[in-house]
Coordinates of C-alpha atoms and ligand atoms in Angstrom, one line a residue:
M1 CA 86.1 100.8 -211.8
N2 CA 87.8 98.1 -213.8
V3 CA 85.4 95.1 -214.0
T4 CA 88.0 92.4 -214.6
W5 CA 90.1 93.5 -211.6
A6 CA 87.0 93.7 -209.5
A7 CA 86.1 90.1 -210.4
V8 CA 89.7 89.0 -209.6
G9 CA 89.3 90.9 -206.2
A10 CA 86.0 89.1 -205.5
V11 CA 87.5 85.7 -206.0
L12 CA 90.6 86.5 -204.0
G13 CA 88.4 87.9 -201.2
L14 CA 86.4 84.7 -201.0
L15 CA 89.6 82.7 -200.7
A16 CA 91.1 85.1 -198.1
G17 CA 87.9 84.9 -196.1
G18 CA 87.9 81.1 -196.1
A19 CA 91.7 81.1 -195.2
L20 CA 91.3 83.5 -192.3
K21 CA 88.0 82.1 -190.9
A22 CA 89.8 79.9 -188.4
T23 CA 92.2 82.7 -187.3
V24 CA 89.3 85.1 -186.7
F25 CA 87.5 82.4 -184.7
R26 CA 90.6 81.6 -182.7
L27 CA 91.3 85.2 -181.8
S28 CA 87.6 86.1 -181.0
V29 CA 88.0 85.9 -177.2
A30 CA 87.7 88.4 -174.4
P31 CA 90.8 90.3 -173.5
G32 CA 93.2 88.2 -171.4
E33 CA 91.6 84.9 -172.3
P34 CA 93.5 82.2 -174.1
E35 CA 92.8 81.7 -177.8
R36 CA 89.8 79.5 -178.7
T37 CA 90.9 76.0 -179.6
A38 CA 87.7 74.0 -179.3
C39 CA 84.4 74.0 -181.2
P40 CA 81.7 76.0 -179.2
H41 CA 79.0 73.5 -180.2
C42 CA 80.6 70.1 -179.6
D43 CA 83.9 71.0 -177.8
A44 CA 85.9 69.0 -180.3
P45 CA 89.5 70.4 -180.5
M46 CA 90.3 72.4 -183.6
R47 CA 93.5 71.2 -185.0
R48 CA 93.7 72.7 -188.5
R49 CA 94.9 76.3 -189.0
L50 CA 92.7 76.5 -192.2
A51 CA 89.1 75.5 -191.5
V52 CA 85.7 77.0 -192.1
R53 CA 83.7 74.4 -190.2
C54 CA 84.2 72.0 -187.3
A55 CA 85.6 68.7 -188.4
Q56 CA 83.6 66.9 -185.7
C57 CA 80.1 68.3 -185.9
G58 CA 80.3 70.2 -189.2
R59 CA 79.0 73.5 -187.9
S60 CA 80.4 76.7 -189.3
L61 CA 82.9 78.8 -187.4
G62 CA 81.0 82.0 -187.0
T63 CA 78.2 83.2 -189.4
P64 CA 78.5 81.1 -192.6
L65 CA 80.0 83.0 -195.5
A66 CA 79.9 86.4 -193.7
L67 CA 83.6 86.9 -193.6
E68 CA 84.1 85.4 -197.1
L69 CA 81.4 87.7 -198.7
T70 CA 82.6 90.8 -196.9
M71 CA 86.2 90.3 -197.9
A72 CA 85.0 89.5 -201.5
A73 CA 83.1 92.8 -201.6
V74 CA 86.0 94.8 -200.1
L75 CA 88.6 93.3 -202.4
A76 CA 86.4 93.7 -205.5
L77 CA 86.1 97.4 -204.7
L78 CA 89.8 97.9 -203.9
L79 CA 91.1 95.9 -206.9
G80 CA 88.5 97.5 -209.2
R81 CA 89.8 100.9 -208.1
F82 CA 93.6 100.2 -207.7
G83 CA 94.1 97.1 -209.9
G84 CA 97.3 97.4 -212.0
Q85 CA 98.9 100.0 -209.8
P86 CA 102.0 99.2 -207.7
D87 CA 100.1 100.0 -204.4
V88 CA 97.2 97.6 -205.0
V89 CA 98.9 94.8 -203.0
A90 CA 99.3 97.1 -200.0
F91 CA 95.7 98.2 -200.2
G92 CA 94.4 94.7 -200.7
F93 CA 96.4 93.6 -197.6
F94 CA 94.8 96.5 -195.6
G95 CA 91.3 95.4 -196.8
V96 CA 91.7 91.8 -195.8
L97 CA 93.3 92.7 -192.4
G98 CA 90.7 95.4 -191.7
V99 CA 87.7 93.1 -192.3
A100 CA 89.3 90.3 -190.1
L101 CA 89.9 92.9 -187.3
A102 CA 86.5 94.4 -187.6
A103 CA 84.9 90.9 -187.3
I104 CA 86.9 90.2 -184.1
D105 CA 86.1 93.7 -182.7
I106 CA 82.4 93.3 -183.3
A107 CA 82.4 89.8 -181.6
T108 CA 84.7 90.7 -178.7
Q109 CA 85.4 94.5 -178.6
R110 CA 89.1 94.0 -179.1
L111 CA 91.7 94.3 -181.8
P112 CA 94.3 91.6 -181.0
D113 CA 98.0 92.3 -181.1
P114 CA 98.8 89.1 -183.0
L115 CA 97.1 90.7 -186.0
T116 CA 97.8 94.4 -185.6
L117 CA 101.5 94.3 -184.7
P118 CA 102.8 92.1 -187.6
A119 CA 100.7 94.3 -190.0
Y120 CA 103.1 97.2 -189.5
P121 CA 106.3 95.6 -191.0
I122 CA 104.2 93.9 -193.7
L123 CA 102.3 97.1 -194.8
I124 CA 105.5 99.2 -194.7
A125 CA 107.4 96.6 -196.8
L126 CA 104.5 96.5 -199.4
L127 CA 104.4 100.3 -199.6
A128 CA 108.3 100.3 -199.9
V129 CA 108.0 97.9 -202.9
A130 CA 105.3 100.1 -204.4
A131 CA 107.6 103.2 -203.9
L132 CA 110.4 101.4 -205.6
A133 CA 108.1 100.4 -208.5
S134 CA 106.7 103.9 -209.0
H135 CA 109.8 105.8 -207.9
D136 CA 107.5 107.7 -205.5
F137 CA 109.5 107.9 -202.3
A138 CA 107.7 111.1 -201.2
A139 CA 104.6 108.9 -200.9
L140 CA 106.4 106.4 -198.7
G141 CA 107.7 109.2 -196.4
R142 CA 104.1 110.6 -196.2
A143 CA 102.8 107.1 -195.4
L144 CA 105.2 106.8 -192.4
L145 CA 104.3 110.3 -191.2
G146 CA 100.6 109.5 -191.7
G147 CA 100.9 106.4 -189.6
L148 CA 102.6 108.3 -186.8
A149 CA 100.1 111.2 -187.1
L150 CA 96.9 109.1 -186.9
A151 CA 98.3 106.8 -184.1
G152 CA 99.3 109.9 -182.2
A153 CA 95.9 111.5 -182.7
Y154 CA 94.2 108.4 -181.4
L155 CA 96.5 108.2 -178.5
V156 CA 95.6 111.8 -177.5
L157 CA 91.9 111.0 -177.9
A158 CA 92.3 107.8 -175.8
L159 CA 94.0 109.9 -173.0
V160 CA 91.4 112.6 -173.1
R161 CA 88.4 110.2 -173.1
P162 CA 89.5 107.1 -171.4
G163 CA 87.2 104.1 -171.9
Q164 CA 86.1 105.1 -175.4
L165 CA 89.2 104.1 -177.4
G166 CA 91.6 101.3 -176.5
G167 CA 95.2 100.3 -177.3
G168 CA 94.0 98.2 -180.2
D169 CA 92.3 101.3 -181.8
I170 CA 95.5 103.3 -181.5
K171 CA 97.5 100.4 -183.2
L172 CA 94.9 100.1 -186.0
A173 CA 94.8 103.9 -186.5
G174 CA 98.6 103.7 -187.2
I175 CA 98.0 101.0 -189.8
A176 CA 95.2 103.0 -191.4
G177 CA 97.4 106.2 -191.3
L178 CA 100.1 104.4 -193.2
A179 CA 97.8 103.4 -196.1
L180 CA 96.0 106.8 -196.1
G181 CA 99.2 108.8 -195.9
W182 CA 100.5 107.0 -199.0
L183 CA 97.4 108.4 -200.8
G184 CA 98.0 112.0 -199.5
W185 CA 97.0 114.3 -196.7
P186 CA 93.4 114.9 -198.0
A187 CA 92.8 111.1 -197.9
L188 CA 94.3 110.9 -194.4
I189 CA 92.0 113.6 -193.1
A190 CA 89.0 112.2 -195.0
G191 CA 89.6 108.8 -193.5
A192 CA 89.9 110.1 -190.0
V193 CA 86.7 112.2 -190.3
L194 CA 84.7 109.5 -192.0
A195 CA 85.5 107.0 -189.2
F196 CA 83.8 109.3 -186.6
V197 CA 80.9 110.2 -189.0
L198 CA 80.2 106.5 -189.6
S199 CA 80.4 105.8 -185.8
A200 CA 78.1 108.7 -184.9
L201 CA 75.5 107.6 -187.6
V202 CA 75.5 104.0 -186.4
S203 CA 75.4 105.0 -182.8
L204 CA 72.4 107.3 -183.4
A205 CA 70.6 104.5 -185.3
L206 CA 71.3 102.0 -182.5
I207 CA 70.1 104.6 -179.9
A208 CA 66.9 105.2 -182.0
A209 CA 66.3 101.5 -182.2
R210 CA 66.9 101.3 -178.4
R211 CA 69.7 98.8 -178.9
I212 CA 72.2 100.9 -176.9
T213 CA 72.0 104.0 -174.6
L214 CA 74.0 107.2 -174.8
R215 CA 76.4 105.9 -172.2
S216 CA 77.2 102.6 -174.1
A217 CA 80.6 102.2 -175.6
I218 CA 80.5 100.6 -179.1
C219 CA 83.6 99.1 -180.7
F220 CA 85.4 101.6 -183.0
G221 CA 87.5 99.2 -185.2
P222 CA 84.8 98.6 -187.8
F223 CA 84.3 102.4 -188.3
L224 CA 88.0 103.0 -188.5
V225 CA 88.3 100.3 -191.2
G226 CA 85.1 101.5 -193.0
G227 CA 86.2 105.2 -193.0
T228 CA 89.6 104.3 -194.2
L229 CA 88.2 102.1 -197.1
L230 CA 85.8 104.9 -198.1
A231 CA 88.5 107.5 -198.1
M232 CA 90.8 105.1 -200.2
L233 CA 88.1 104.4 -202.7
T234 CA 87.1 108.1 -203.2
S235 CA 90.7 109.5 -203.1
G236 CA 91.9 111.3 -206.2
H237 CA 95.3 109.4 -206.2
Ligands
ZN301 ZN1 81.9 71.0 -183.4

């Protein structure tokens, strides 16, 4: 862990969290509903794309600092681990996107297309630049295969157990597969397994605390992101 890079990551994470706060708020709506454009407290229209609080009543959009501090922690860990490497931008991008998607999934049980779909060309471009810089085109090929493999595996799971995983999970799995495939097949498998382990542990804890029952469906995005990040940080790449 490189402390200087970690500090840079923490600062960038705070900035990214603030910059994405309004986007996360806007997209945190039930499936099929229009994007949120008004403050939930005072109904004032939200005009600015970059905002952390309502201009009218001054209340925070969502839990104050939660998004900022989570992104700061995630980017501190990612930059502390990958800082100075050509692939650090791609992993940082995944970290920021993943936290934003997890926040929306926790709030509304969905992973919106306006965030997941553009992430494919962006992440592939960032990995292609990293491949050019490191002359590692095998890793780029593995990333593309990894994305296909993980999205395919989630598609099969969604078909076998309808209602547990949705289209958003499949799209996010493809993005996670791109990043994990770049690091290697062991990282891809570790990320896939860790997502289900984390999900099972949290489900058991929630059942024990009587917050959910065995039949409840809990959102999977945060576990997919968490498992992917854990596999990235512990990979031997
Ligand atoms: Zn307001």
